[in-house]
PDB file of C-alpha atoms in Angstrom:
ATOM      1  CA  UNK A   1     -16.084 -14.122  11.877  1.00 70.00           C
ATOM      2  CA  UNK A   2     -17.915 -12.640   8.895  1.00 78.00           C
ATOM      3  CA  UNK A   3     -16.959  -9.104   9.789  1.00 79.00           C
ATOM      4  CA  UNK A   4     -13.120  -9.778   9.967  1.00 80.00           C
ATOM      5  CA  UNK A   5     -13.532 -10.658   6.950  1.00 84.00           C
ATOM      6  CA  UNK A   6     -14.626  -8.369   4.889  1.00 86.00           C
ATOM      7  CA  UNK A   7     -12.264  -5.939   7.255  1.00 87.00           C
ATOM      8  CA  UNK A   8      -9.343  -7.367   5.647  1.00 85.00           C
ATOM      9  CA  UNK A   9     -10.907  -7.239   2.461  1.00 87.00           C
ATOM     10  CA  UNK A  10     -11.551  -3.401   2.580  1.00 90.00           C
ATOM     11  CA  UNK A  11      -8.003  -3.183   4.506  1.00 88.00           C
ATOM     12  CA  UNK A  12      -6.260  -4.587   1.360  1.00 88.00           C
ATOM     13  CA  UNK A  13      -8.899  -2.461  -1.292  1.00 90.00           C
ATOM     14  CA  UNK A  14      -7.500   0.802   0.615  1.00 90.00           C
ATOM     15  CA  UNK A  15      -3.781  -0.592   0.772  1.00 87.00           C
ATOM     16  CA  UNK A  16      -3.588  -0.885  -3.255  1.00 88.00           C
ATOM     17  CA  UNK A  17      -5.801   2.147  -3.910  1.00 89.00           C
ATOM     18  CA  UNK A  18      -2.891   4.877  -3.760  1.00 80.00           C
ATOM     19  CA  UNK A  19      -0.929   2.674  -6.030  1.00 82.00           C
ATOM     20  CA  UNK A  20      -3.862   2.261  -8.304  1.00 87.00           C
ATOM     21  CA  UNK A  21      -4.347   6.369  -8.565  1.00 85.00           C
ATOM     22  CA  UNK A  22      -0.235   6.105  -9.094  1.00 83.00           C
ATOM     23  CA  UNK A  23      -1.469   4.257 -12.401  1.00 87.00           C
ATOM     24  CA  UNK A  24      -4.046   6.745 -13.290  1.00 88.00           C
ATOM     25  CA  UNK A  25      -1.499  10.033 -12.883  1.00 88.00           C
ATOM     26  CA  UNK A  26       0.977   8.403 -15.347  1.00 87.00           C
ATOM     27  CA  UNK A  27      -2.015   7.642 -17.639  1.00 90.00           C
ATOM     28  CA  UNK A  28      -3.505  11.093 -17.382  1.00 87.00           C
ATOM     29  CA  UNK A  29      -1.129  13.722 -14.980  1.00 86.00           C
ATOM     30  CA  UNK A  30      -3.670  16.409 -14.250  1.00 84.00           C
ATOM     31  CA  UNK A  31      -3.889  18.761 -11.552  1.00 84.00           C
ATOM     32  CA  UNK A  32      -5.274  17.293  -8.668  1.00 85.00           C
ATOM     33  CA  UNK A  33      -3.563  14.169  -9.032  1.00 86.00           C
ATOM     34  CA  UNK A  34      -0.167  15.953  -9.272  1.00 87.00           C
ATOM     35  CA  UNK A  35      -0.805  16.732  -5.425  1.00 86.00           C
ATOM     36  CA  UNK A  36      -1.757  13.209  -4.647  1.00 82.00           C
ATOM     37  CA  UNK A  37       1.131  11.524  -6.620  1.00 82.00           C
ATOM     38  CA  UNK A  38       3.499  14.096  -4.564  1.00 85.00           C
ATOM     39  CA  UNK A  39       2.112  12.909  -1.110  1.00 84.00           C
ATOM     40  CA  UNK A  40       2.792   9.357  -2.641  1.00 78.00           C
ATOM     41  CA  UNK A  41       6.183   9.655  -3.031  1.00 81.00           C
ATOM     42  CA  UNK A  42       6.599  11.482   0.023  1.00 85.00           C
ATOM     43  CA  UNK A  43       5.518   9.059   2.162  1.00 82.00           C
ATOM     44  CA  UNK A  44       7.625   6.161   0.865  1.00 79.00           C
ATOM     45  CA  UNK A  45      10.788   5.159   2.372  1.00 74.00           C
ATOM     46  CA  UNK A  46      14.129   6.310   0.546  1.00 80.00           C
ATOM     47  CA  UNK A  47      15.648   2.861   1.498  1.00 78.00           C
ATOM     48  CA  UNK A  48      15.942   0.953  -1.631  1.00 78.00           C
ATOM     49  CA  UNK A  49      15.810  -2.866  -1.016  1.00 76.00           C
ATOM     50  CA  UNK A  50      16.509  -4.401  -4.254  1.00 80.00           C
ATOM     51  CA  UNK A  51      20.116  -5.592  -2.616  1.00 84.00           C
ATOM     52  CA  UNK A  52      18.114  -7.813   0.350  1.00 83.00           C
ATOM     53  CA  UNK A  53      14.641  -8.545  -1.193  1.00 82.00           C
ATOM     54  CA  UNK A  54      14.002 -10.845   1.936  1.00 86.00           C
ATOM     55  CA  UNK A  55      14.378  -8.124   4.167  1.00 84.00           C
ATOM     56  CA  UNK A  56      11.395  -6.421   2.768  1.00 82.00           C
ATOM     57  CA  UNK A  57       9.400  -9.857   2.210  1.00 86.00           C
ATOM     58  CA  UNK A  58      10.144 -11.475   5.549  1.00 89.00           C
ATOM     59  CA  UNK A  59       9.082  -7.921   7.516  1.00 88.00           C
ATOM     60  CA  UNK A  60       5.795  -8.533   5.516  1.00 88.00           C
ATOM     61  CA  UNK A  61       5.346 -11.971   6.359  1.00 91.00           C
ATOM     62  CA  UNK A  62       6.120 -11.324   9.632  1.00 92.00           C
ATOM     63  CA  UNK A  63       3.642  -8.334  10.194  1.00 89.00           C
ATOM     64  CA  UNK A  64       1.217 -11.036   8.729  1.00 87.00           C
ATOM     65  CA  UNK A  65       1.614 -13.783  11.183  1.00 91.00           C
ATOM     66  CA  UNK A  66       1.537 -11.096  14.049  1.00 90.00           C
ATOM     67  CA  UNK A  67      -1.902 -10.554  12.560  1.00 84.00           C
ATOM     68  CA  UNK A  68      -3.045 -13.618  11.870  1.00 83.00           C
ATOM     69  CA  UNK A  69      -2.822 -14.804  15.361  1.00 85.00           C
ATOM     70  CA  UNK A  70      -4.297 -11.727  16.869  1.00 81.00           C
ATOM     71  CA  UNK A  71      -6.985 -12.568  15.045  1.00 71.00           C
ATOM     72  CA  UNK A  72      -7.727 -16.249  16.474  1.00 66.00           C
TER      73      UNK A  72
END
């Protein structure tokens, strides 16, 4: 289907947009971006899984196939 298509595309556009204004505060910190870089870091986890990299990569590839199959 057409639509699901272009859902995931805008679902993966607004997944790498906060990253992308991450980008834009270290290039140029100004005000209002100070608030949104703060929420940024907020919301991530304060696990640190550089020890067990396939933790973090098989939860992902997991959520995926859970998806994938919801969507046939």
């Amino acid at each position: 289907a057409p639509h699901l298509v272009w859902l995931a595309i805008w679902g993966g556009i607004a997944g790498v947009f906060p990253d992308f204004l991450q980008l834009v505060y270290y290039l140029a910190p100004t005000s209002p971006l100070k608030y949104l870089q703060r929420f940024h870091i907020a919301i991530h986890t304060k696990k640190c899984l550089d020890a067990r990299p396939l933790l973090g990569i098989g939860s992902q590839l997991a959520i995926l196939i859970v998806f994938a199959f919801q969507l046939t």
